[in-house]
Amino acid sequence: MKQQMGRILLAGATGYLGGHILTKLIEDNRQVTVIARQAGRIHPPPGSAPLVTVLPAELTQPQSIINCCEGIDTVISTVGITKPQKGLTYMDVDYQANLNLLQEARKSGVRKFIYISVYKGEQLQDIAICHAKEQFVNALKASGLEYCIIRPTGYFSDMAALFNLAKKGRVYLFAKGAAKINPISGEDLAAACVTAIDQDKREINIGGPQTMRFTQIAQTAFDVLHKKPAITYLPEWLRKTILRLARIFMPAPVFGPLEFFMTVMTTDMNAPEYGQDTLKAYFETSQ
């Protein structure tokens, strides 16, 4: 275990995971500089203002982040496209925006760069989001900085799509719902990200404390809703057809998340288990 490092720069704090990481950093009394495109969306808890400095900037515009890493020991980046964004591609954000930040980190002598990618990202580079993330991972590994790449299987919030289908009365799955995943809560993943600051690990594959098949996830959703399970298993040829047509007719920012989710539904995404939050509890608070 290393001696605790100094000031942290957090990029992506207005996102789902970034918000949880900021909360955890504050709980640990860490000094944090937050880069935010919309500074007004950062709301540190009462009394935490002395710990947090907000730097309004846009990572896709290198001139706006010049010298942002001065006095920084560790950078944590959760930056990436999670929802459709008009005019921006995965390569613009997941790759180039992070690369802009990495270049500033190197220039300012930052000691460590922590980046949140995706589990099995190296194997899923046919998917646009994974390709962009892994291009940045390669740049980070070649940067000469100490680094840690954290690879979560998926978030509880990703499973909300199945919960919403259950609300409507029927869940549709592929591959007979047999693929396994152990999604992780934002709180548990944030704790692991902050712990990684003072560790020597270069890569961390991580999932939540419960590994489930997609059929079990759907059944859990129906149980929470007190509904009789209604699950339809769709054939693989239909999944491939949907993706093939969607690639042609959907705008890239809309197609990207669909492509990723429909691929994960047929891929085992069970990483080492971590944390204590359960998907059932998450569904119970999502009603």
mmCIF file of C-alpha atoms in Angstrom:
data_model
loop_
_atom_site.group_PDB
_atom_site.id
_atom_site.type_symbol
_atom_site.label_atom_id
_atom_site.label_comp_id
_atom_site.label_asym_id
_atom_site.label_seq_id
_atom_site.Cartn_x
_atom_site.Cartn_y
_atom_site.Cartn_z
ATOM 1 C CA MET A 1 0.000 0.000 0.000
ATOM 2 C CA LYS A 2 1.404 3.371 -0.989
ATOM 3 C CA GLN A 3 1.313 6.543 1.064
ATOM 4 C CA GLN A 4 -1.921 8.402 0.372
ATOM 5 C CA MET A 5 -1.540 10.697 -2.610
ATOM 6 C CA GLY A 6 -2.458 14.390 -2.729
ATOM 7 C CA ARG A 7 -4.909 16.385 -4.816
ATOM 8 C CA ILE A 8 -7.133 14.445 -7.195
ATOM 9 C CA LEU A 9 -8.490 15.687 -10.505
ATOM 10 C CA LEU A 10 -11.831 14.105 -11.382
ATOM 11 C CA ALA A 11 -13.167 14.260 -14.934
ATOM 12 C CA GLY A 12 -16.739 13.160 -15.554
ATOM 13 C CA ALA A 13 -18.164 14.152 -12.167
ATOM 14 C CA THR A 14 -21.561 15.106 -13.606
ATOM 15 C CA GLY A 15 -22.109 11.538 -14.829
ATOM 16 C CA TYR A 16 -23.589 8.592 -12.951
ATOM 17 C CA LEU A 17 -20.335 7.042 -11.761
ATOM 18 C CA GLY A 18 -18.438 10.318 -11.518
ATOM 19 C CA GLY A 19 -21.003 11.689 -9.088
ATOM 20 C CA HIS A 20 -20.570 8.676 -6.824
ATOM 21 C CA ILE A 21 -16.776 8.984 -7.004
ATOM 22 C CA LEU A 22 -16.931 12.668 -6.029
ATOM 23 C CA THR A 23 -19.082 11.804 -3.019
ATOM 24 C CA LYS A 24 -16.652 9.078 -1.952
ATOM 25 C CA LEU A 25 -13.620 11.355 -2.365
ATOM 26 C CA ILE A 26 -15.283 13.966 -0.175
ATOM 27 C CA GLU A 27 -16.155 11.340 2.439
ATOM 28 C CA ASP A 28 -12.458 10.410 2.481
ATOM 29 C CA ASN A 29 -11.470 14.081 2.919
ATOM 30 C CA ARG A 30 -9.567 14.141 -0.369
ATOM 31 C CA GLN A 31 -8.719 17.437 -2.039
ATOM 32 C CA VAL A 32 -10.478 17.360 -5.424
ATOM 33 C CA THR A 33 -10.414 19.457 -8.560
ATOM 34 C CA VAL A 34 -13.431 18.713 -10.741
ATOM 35 C CA ILE A 35 -13.465 19.372 -14.479
ATOM 36 C CA ALA A 36 -17.018 20.017 -15.614
ATOM 37 C CA ARG A 37 -18.478 21.312 -18.843
ATOM 38 C CA GLN A 38 -21.433 22.614 -16.825
ATOM 39 C CA ALA A 39 -20.058 23.731 -13.465
ATOM 40 C CA GLY A 40 -23.568 24.442 -12.187
ATOM 41 C CA ARG A 41 -24.311 20.701 -12.190
ATOM 42 C CA ILE A 42 -21.704 20.057 -9.480
ATOM 43 C CA HIS A 43 -23.331 20.122 -6.068
ATOM 44 C CA PRO A 44 -20.864 19.149 -3.325
ATOM 45 C CA PRO A 45 -22.471 18.221 0.012
ATOM 46 C CA PRO A 46 -22.849 21.064 2.557
ATOM 47 C CA GLY A 47 -19.585 21.799 4.326
ATOM 48 C CA SER A 48 -17.410 20.148 1.672
ATOM 49 C CA ALA A 49 -16.654 23.281 -0.355
ATOM 50 C CA PRO A 50 -13.079 23.650 1.022
ATOM 51 C CA LEU A 51 -12.293 20.200 -0.433
ATOM 52 C CA VAL A 52 -13.639 20.836 -3.932
ATOM 53 C CA THR A 53 -12.469 23.165 -6.693
ATOM 54 C CA VAL A 54 -14.577 23.269 -9.858
ATOM 55 C CA LEU A 55 -12.832 23.998 -13.154
ATOM 56 C CA PRO A 56 -15.253 24.817 -16.010
ATOM 57 C CA ALA A 57 -13.798 23.229 -19.144
ATOM 58 C CA GLU A 58 -14.624 21.058 -22.144
ATOM 59 C CA LEU A 59 -12.297 18.103 -22.602
ATOM 60 C CA THR A 60 -13.021 17.914 -26.331
ATOM 61 C CA GLN A 61 -11.512 21.413 -26.608
ATOM 62 C CA PRO A 62 -7.819 21.126 -25.618
ATOM 63 C CA GLN A 63 -7.349 24.875 -25.217
ATOM 64 C CA SER A 64 -9.902 24.923 -22.395
ATOM 65 C CA ILE A 65 -7.911 22.531 -20.188
ATOM 66 C CA ILE A 66 -4.420 23.988 -20.537
ATOM 67 C CA ASN A 67 -2.518 23.531 -17.232
ATOM 68 C CA CYS A 68 -5.553 21.858 -15.621
ATOM 69 C CA CYS A 69 -3.288 19.258 -14.024
ATOM 70 C CA GLU A 70 -0.888 21.633 -12.302
ATOM 71 C CA GLY A 71 -0.501 20.502 -8.683
ATOM 72 C CA ILE A 72 -2.396 17.257 -9.330
ATOM 73 C CA ASP A 73 -1.124 13.891 -8.121
ATOM 74 C CA THR A 74 -3.826 11.578 -9.523
ATOM 75 C CA VAL A 75 -6.325 11.908 -12.361
ATOM 76 C CA ILE A 76 -9.532 9.849 -12.380
ATOM 77 C CA SER A 77 -11.503 9.877 -15.616
ATOM 78 C CA THR A 78 -14.957 8.427 -16.141
ATOM 79 C CA VAL A 79 -15.383 10.481 -19.311
ATOM 80 C CA GLY A 80 -17.315 8.772 -22.069
ATOM 81 C CA ILE A 81 -20.555 8.880 -23.997
ATOM 82 C CA THR A 82 -23.326 7.088 -22.115
ATOM 83 C CA LYS A 83 -26.284 8.685 -23.889
ATOM 84 C CA PRO A 84 -26.732 9.840 -27.488
ATOM 85 C CA GLN A 85 -24.911 13.145 -28.090
ATOM 86 C CA LYS A 86 -25.487 15.028 -31.292
ATOM 87 C CA GLY A 87 -22.335 15.880 -33.182
ATOM 88 C CA LEU A 88 -19.968 13.812 -31.029
ATOM 89 C CA THR A 89 -18.687 10.290 -31.635
ATOM 90 C CA TYR A 90 -17.137 7.761 -29.269
ATOM 91 C CA MET A 91 -13.761 8.563 -30.796
ATOM 92 C CA ASP A 92 -14.340 12.269 -30.063
ATOM 93 C CA VAL A 93 -15.122 11.665 -26.387
ATOM 94 C CA ASP A 94 -14.087 8.236 -25.103
ATOM 95 C CA TYR A 95 -10.779 8.463 -26.975
ATOM 96 C CA GLN A 96 -9.786 12.013 -27.913
ATOM 97 C CA ALA A 97 -11.194 13.887 -24.905
ATOM 98 C CA ASN A 98 -9.397 11.503 -22.563
ATOM 99 C CA LEU A 99 -6.253 11.777 -24.676
ATOM 100 C CA ASN A 100 -6.368 15.570 -24.320
ATOM 101 C CA LEU A 101 -6.493 15.138 -20.546
ATOM 102 C CA LEU A 102 -3.699 12.557 -20.596
ATOM 103 C CA GLN A 103 -1.455 14.950 -22.486
ATOM 104 C CA GLU A 104 -2.016 17.609 -19.829
ATOM 105 C CA ALA A 105 -1.339 15.042 -17.110
ATOM 106 C CA ARG A 106 1.982 14.107 -18.679
ATOM 107 C CA LYS A 107 2.972 17.754 -19.168
ATOM 108 C CA SER A 108 2.286 18.553 -15.504
ATOM 109 C CA GLY A 109 4.016 15.485 -14.074
ATOM 110 C CA VAL A 110 0.930 13.734 -12.722
ATOM 111 C CA ARG A 111 1.935 10.515 -11.013
ATOM 112 C CA LYS A 112 -1.119 8.334 -11.713
ATOM 113 C CA PHE A 113 -4.031 8.176 -14.153
ATOM 114 C CA ILE A 114 -7.073 6.028 -13.340
ATOM 115 C CA TYR A 115 -9.418 5.299 -16.241
ATOM 116 C CA ILE A 116 -12.747 3.486 -16.165
ATOM 117 C CA SER A 117 -13.172 1.347 -19.266
ATOM 118 C CA VAL A 118 -15.360 -1.755 -19.666
ATOM 119 C CA TYR A 119 -14.953 -5.440 -18.830
ATOM 120 C CA LYS A 120 -13.794 -7.495 -21.827
ATOM 121 C CA GLY A 121 -13.293 -4.284 -23.771
ATOM 122 C CA GLU A 122 -10.268 -5.765 -25.528
ATOM 123 C CA GLN A 123 -12.411 -8.614 -26.883
ATOM 124 C CA LEU A 124 -15.346 -6.408 -27.906
ATOM 125 C CA GLN A 125 -13.598 -3.913 -30.148
ATOM 126 C CA ASP A 126 -16.004 -4.595 -32.988
ATOM 127 C CA ILE A 127 -18.349 -2.416 -30.923
ATOM 128 C CA ALA A 128 -17.702 1.290 -31.466
ATOM 129 C CA ILE A 129 -17.679 2.286 -27.808
ATOM 130 C CA CYS A 130 -15.255 -0.479 -26.843
ATOM 131 C CA HIS A 131 -12.958 0.316 -29.771
ATOM 132 C CA ALA A 132 -12.721 3.967 -28.711
ATOM 133 C CA LYS A 133 -12.110 3.091 -25.061
ATOM 134 C CA GLU A 134 -9.425 0.551 -25.900
ATOM 135 C CA GLN A 135 -7.666 3.004 -28.195
ATOM 136 C CA PHE A 136 -7.326 5.291 -25.201
ATOM 137 C CA VAL A 137 -6.263 2.386 -22.971
ATOM 138 C CA ASN A 138 -3.431 1.711 -25.406
ATOM 139 C CA ALA A 139 -2.371 5.363 -25.279
ATOM 140 C CA LEU A 140 -2.482 5.351 -21.485
ATOM 141 C CA LYS A 141 -0.349 2.222 -21.255
ATOM 142 C CA ALA A 142 2.233 3.814 -23.548
ATOM 143 C CA SER A 143 2.234 7.159 -21.716
ATOM 144 C CA GLY A 144 4.886 6.350 -19.144
ATOM 145 C CA LEU A 145 2.561 7.339 -16.301
ATOM 146 C CA GLU A 146 1.561 5.009 -13.520
ATOM 147 C CA TYR A 147 -1.944 3.901 -14.414
ATOM 148 C CA CYS A 148 -4.897 1.789 -13.370
ATOM 149 C CA ILE A 149 -7.591 0.652 -15.789
ATOM 150 C CA ILE A 150 -10.799 -0.320 -14.024
ATOM 151 C CA ARG A 151 -13.097 -2.599 -15.992
ATOM 152 C CA PRO A 152 -16.640 -2.906 -14.598
ATOM 153 C CA THR A 153 -19.048 -5.447 -16.063
ATOM 154 C CA GLY A 154 -21.954 -3.023 -16.150
ATOM 155 C CA TYR A 155 -23.924 -0.753 -13.850
ATOM 156 C CA PHE A 156 -27.176 -1.416 -12.049
ATOM 157 C CA SER A 157 -28.554 1.493 -14.073
ATOM 158 C CA ASP A 158 -27.878 -0.485 -17.263
ATOM 159 C CA MET A 159 -30.256 -3.180 -15.996
ATOM 160 C CA ALA A 160 -33.029 -0.593 -15.685
ATOM 161 C CA ALA A 161 -33.933 -1.339 -19.313
ATOM 162 C CA LEU A 162 -35.046 -4.839 -18.284
ATOM 163 C CA PHE A 163 -36.855 -3.518 -15.234
ATOM 164 C CA ASN A 164 -38.775 -1.055 -17.418
ATOM 165 C CA LEU A 165 -39.775 -3.869 -19.772
ATOM 166 C CA ALA A 166 -41.029 -5.860 -16.788
ATOM 167 C CA LYS A 167 -43.111 -2.857 -15.762
ATOM 168 C CA LYS A 168 -44.749 -2.982 -19.179
ATOM 169 C CA GLY A 169 -45.508 -6.667 -18.699
ATOM 170 C CA ARG A 170 -42.958 -8.593 -20.788
ATOM 171 C CA VAL A 171 -39.170 -8.890 -21.038
ATOM 172 C CA TYR A 172 -37.445 -9.886 -24.284
ATOM 173 C CA LEU A 173 -34.113 -11.709 -24.093
ATOM 174 C CA PHE A 174 -31.653 -13.296 -26.485
ATOM 175 C CA ALA A 175 -29.541 -16.475 -26.186
ATOM 176 C CA LYS A 176 -32.243 -17.985 -23.955
ATOM 177 C CA GLY A 177 -31.251 -15.488 -21.291
ATOM 178 C CA ALA A 178 -28.312 -17.711 -20.353
ATOM 179 C CA ALA A 179 -25.497 -15.144 -20.478
ATOM 180 C CA LYS A 180 -24.109 -14.278 -17.034
ATOM 181 C CA ILE A 181 -23.356 -10.865 -15.582
ATOM 182 C CA ASN A 182 -22.735 -9.354 -12.164
ATOM 183 C CA PRO A 183 -23.521 -5.657 -12.548
ATOM 184 C CA ILE A 184 -22.271 -3.304 -9.851
ATOM 185 C CA SER A 185 -23.800 -0.312 -8.100
ATOM 186 C CA GLY A 186 -22.379 3.159 -8.534
ATOM 187 C CA GLU A 187 -21.560 3.339 -4.829
ATOM 188 C CA ASP A 188 -19.612 0.070 -4.780
ATOM 189 C CA LEU A 189 -17.728 0.868 -7.975
ATOM 190 C CA ALA A 190 -16.867 4.356 -6.722
ATOM 191 C CA ALA A 191 -15.401 2.847 -3.562
ATOM 192 C CA ALA A 192 -13.184 0.580 -5.662
ATOM 193 C CA CYS A 193 -12.061 3.505 -7.838
ATOM 194 C CA VAL A 194 -11.040 5.573 -4.815
ATOM 195 C CA THR A 195 -9.276 2.610 -3.203
ATOM 196 C CA ALA A 196 -7.280 2.182 -6.429
ATOM 197 C CA ILE A 197 -5.654 5.580 -5.911
ATOM 198 C CA ASP A 198 -3.308 4.143 -3.291
ATOM 199 C CA GLN A 199 -2.892 0.663 -4.800
ATOM 200 C CA ASP A 200 -0.328 -0.669 -7.271
ATOM 201 C CA LYS A 201 -2.773 -2.584 -9.472
ATOM 202 C CA ARG A 202 -2.573 -1.819 -13.188
ATOM 203 C CA GLU A 203 -5.937 -3.363 -14.175
ATOM 204 C CA ILE A 204 -8.976 -4.250 -12.094
ATOM 205 C CA ASN A 205 -11.787 -6.412 -13.469
ATOM 206 C CA ILE A 206 -14.787 -5.873 -11.243
ATOM 207 C CA GLY A 207 -18.463 -6.710 -10.874
ATOM 208 C CA GLY A 208 -21.078 -6.671 -8.160
ATOM 209 C CA PRO A 209 -21.551 -9.270 -5.402
ATOM 210 C CA GLN A 210 -24.135 -11.384 -7.278
ATOM 211 C CA THR A 211 -23.612 -13.193 -10.580
ATOM 212 C CA MET A 212 -26.899 -13.803 -12.398
ATOM 213 C CA ARG A 213 -28.119 -14.982 -15.769
ATOM 214 C CA PHE A 214 -30.249 -12.503 -17.676
ATOM 215 C CA THR A 215 -33.254 -14.738 -17.099
ATOM 216 C CA GLN A 216 -32.686 -14.406 -13.345
ATOM 217 C CA ILE A 217 -32.422 -10.640 -13.660
ATOM 218 C CA ALA A 218 -35.753 -10.536 -15.476
ATOM 219 C CA GLN A 219 -37.327 -12.799 -12.870
ATOM 220 C CA THR A 220 -36.001 -10.558 -10.109
ATOM 221 C CA ALA A 221 -37.611 -7.560 -11.783
ATOM 222 C CA PHE A 222 -40.981 -9.319 -11.946
ATOM 223 C CA ASP A 223 -40.644 -10.454 -8.315
ATOM 224 C CA VAL A 224 -40.027 -6.889 -7.149
ATOM 225 C CA LEU A 225 -43.044 -5.726 -9.160
ATOM 226 C CA HIS A 226 -45.142 -8.618 -7.788
ATOM 227 C CA LYS A 227 -45.929 -9.748 -11.322
ATOM 228 C CA LYS A 228 -45.952 -13.180 -12.889
ATOM 229 C CA PRO A 229 -42.824 -13.526 -15.062
ATOM 230 C CA ALA A 230 -43.470 -13.101 -18.778
ATOM 231 C CA ILE A 231 -40.252 -13.625 -20.720
ATOM 232 C CA THR A 232 -39.918 -14.103 -24.471
ATOM 233 C CA TYR A 233 -36.681 -15.557 -25.829
ATOM 234 C CA LEU A 234 -35.820 -14.198 -29.254
ATOM 235 C CA PRO A 235 -33.605 -16.090 -31.754
ATOM 236 C CA GLU A 236 -30.034 -15.071 -32.471
ATOM 237 C CA TRP A 237 -30.762 -14.435 -36.147
ATOM 238 C CA LEU A 238 -33.257 -11.765 -35.115
ATOM 239 C CA ARG A 239 -30.707 -10.018 -32.887
ATOM 240 C CA LYS A 240 -28.209 -9.926 -35.752
ATOM 241 C CA THR A 241 -30.877 -8.673 -38.150
ATOM 242 C CA ILE A 242 -31.926 -5.907 -35.777
ATOM 243 C CA LEU A 243 -28.334 -4.755 -35.368
ATOM 244 C CA ARG A 244 -27.656 -4.917 -39.095
ATOM 245 C CA LEU A 245 -30.703 -2.768 -39.910
ATOM 246 C CA ALA A 246 -30.163 -0.427 -36.976
ATOM 247 C CA ARG A 247 -26.601 0.228 -38.123
ATOM 248 C CA ILE A 248 -27.982 1.421 -41.458
ATOM 249 C CA PHE A 249 -31.000 3.419 -40.356
ATOM 250 C CA MET A 250 -30.183 4.680 -36.850
ATOM 251 C CA PRO A 251 -27.976 7.698 -36.162
ATOM 252 C CA ALA A 252 -24.642 6.532 -34.757
ATOM 253 C CA PRO A 253 -25.193 8.139 -31.321
ATOM 254 C CA VAL A 254 -28.438 6.162 -30.934
ATOM 255 C CA PHE A 255 -27.134 2.937 -32.424
ATOM 256 C CA GLY A 256 -24.048 2.802 -30.191
ATOM 257 C CA PRO A 257 -25.787 2.124 -26.843
ATOM 258 C CA LEU A 258 -28.169 -0.349 -28.526
ATOM 259 C CA GLU A 259 -25.275 -2.243 -30.082
ATOM 260 C CA PHE A 260 -23.442 -2.463 -26.771
ATOM 261 C CA PHE A 261 -26.437 -3.616 -24.719
ATOM 262 C CA MET A 262 -27.592 -6.214 -27.248
ATOM 263 C CA THR A 263 -24.064 -7.623 -27.412
ATOM 264 C CA VAL A 264 -23.687 -7.789 -23.632
ATOM 265 C CA MET A 265 -26.997 -9.688 -23.423
ATOM 266 C CA THR A 266 -25.363 -12.613 -25.236
ATOM 267 C CA THR A 267 -21.897 -12.398 -23.654
ATOM 268 C CA ASP A 268 -20.801 -13.694 -20.263
ATOM 269 C CA MET A 269 -19.778 -10.569 -18.329
ATOM 270 C CA ASN A 270 -19.064 -12.000 -14.891
ATOM 271 C CA ALA A 271 -15.953 -10.537 -13.293
ATOM 272 C CA PRO A 272 -14.576 -10.969 -9.747
ATOM 273 C CA GLU A 273 -17.329 -10.112 -7.286
ATOM 274 C CA TYR A 274 -17.062 -6.978 -5.162
ATOM 275 C CA GLY A 275 -19.234 -4.827 -2.925
ATOM 276 C CA GLN A 276 -22.465 -5.398 -1.064
ATOM 277 C CA ASP A 277 -25.283 -3.683 -2.970
ATOM 278 C CA THR A 278 -27.795 -6.017 -4.626
ATOM 279 C CA LEU A 279 -29.672 -5.599 -7.883
ATOM 280 C CA LYS A 280 -32.928 -6.510 -6.152
ATOM 281 C CA ALA A 281 -32.519 -3.614 -3.730
ATOM 282 C CA TYR A 282 -31.796 -1.303 -6.663
ATOM 283 C CA PHE A 283 -34.959 -2.432 -8.427
ATOM 284 C CA GLU A 284 -36.955 -1.910 -5.231
ATOM 285 C CA THR A 285 -35.879 1.736 -5.108
ATOM 286 C CA SER A 286 -36.603 2.190 -8.824
ATOM 287 C CA GLN A 287 -40.342 1.621 -8.650
#
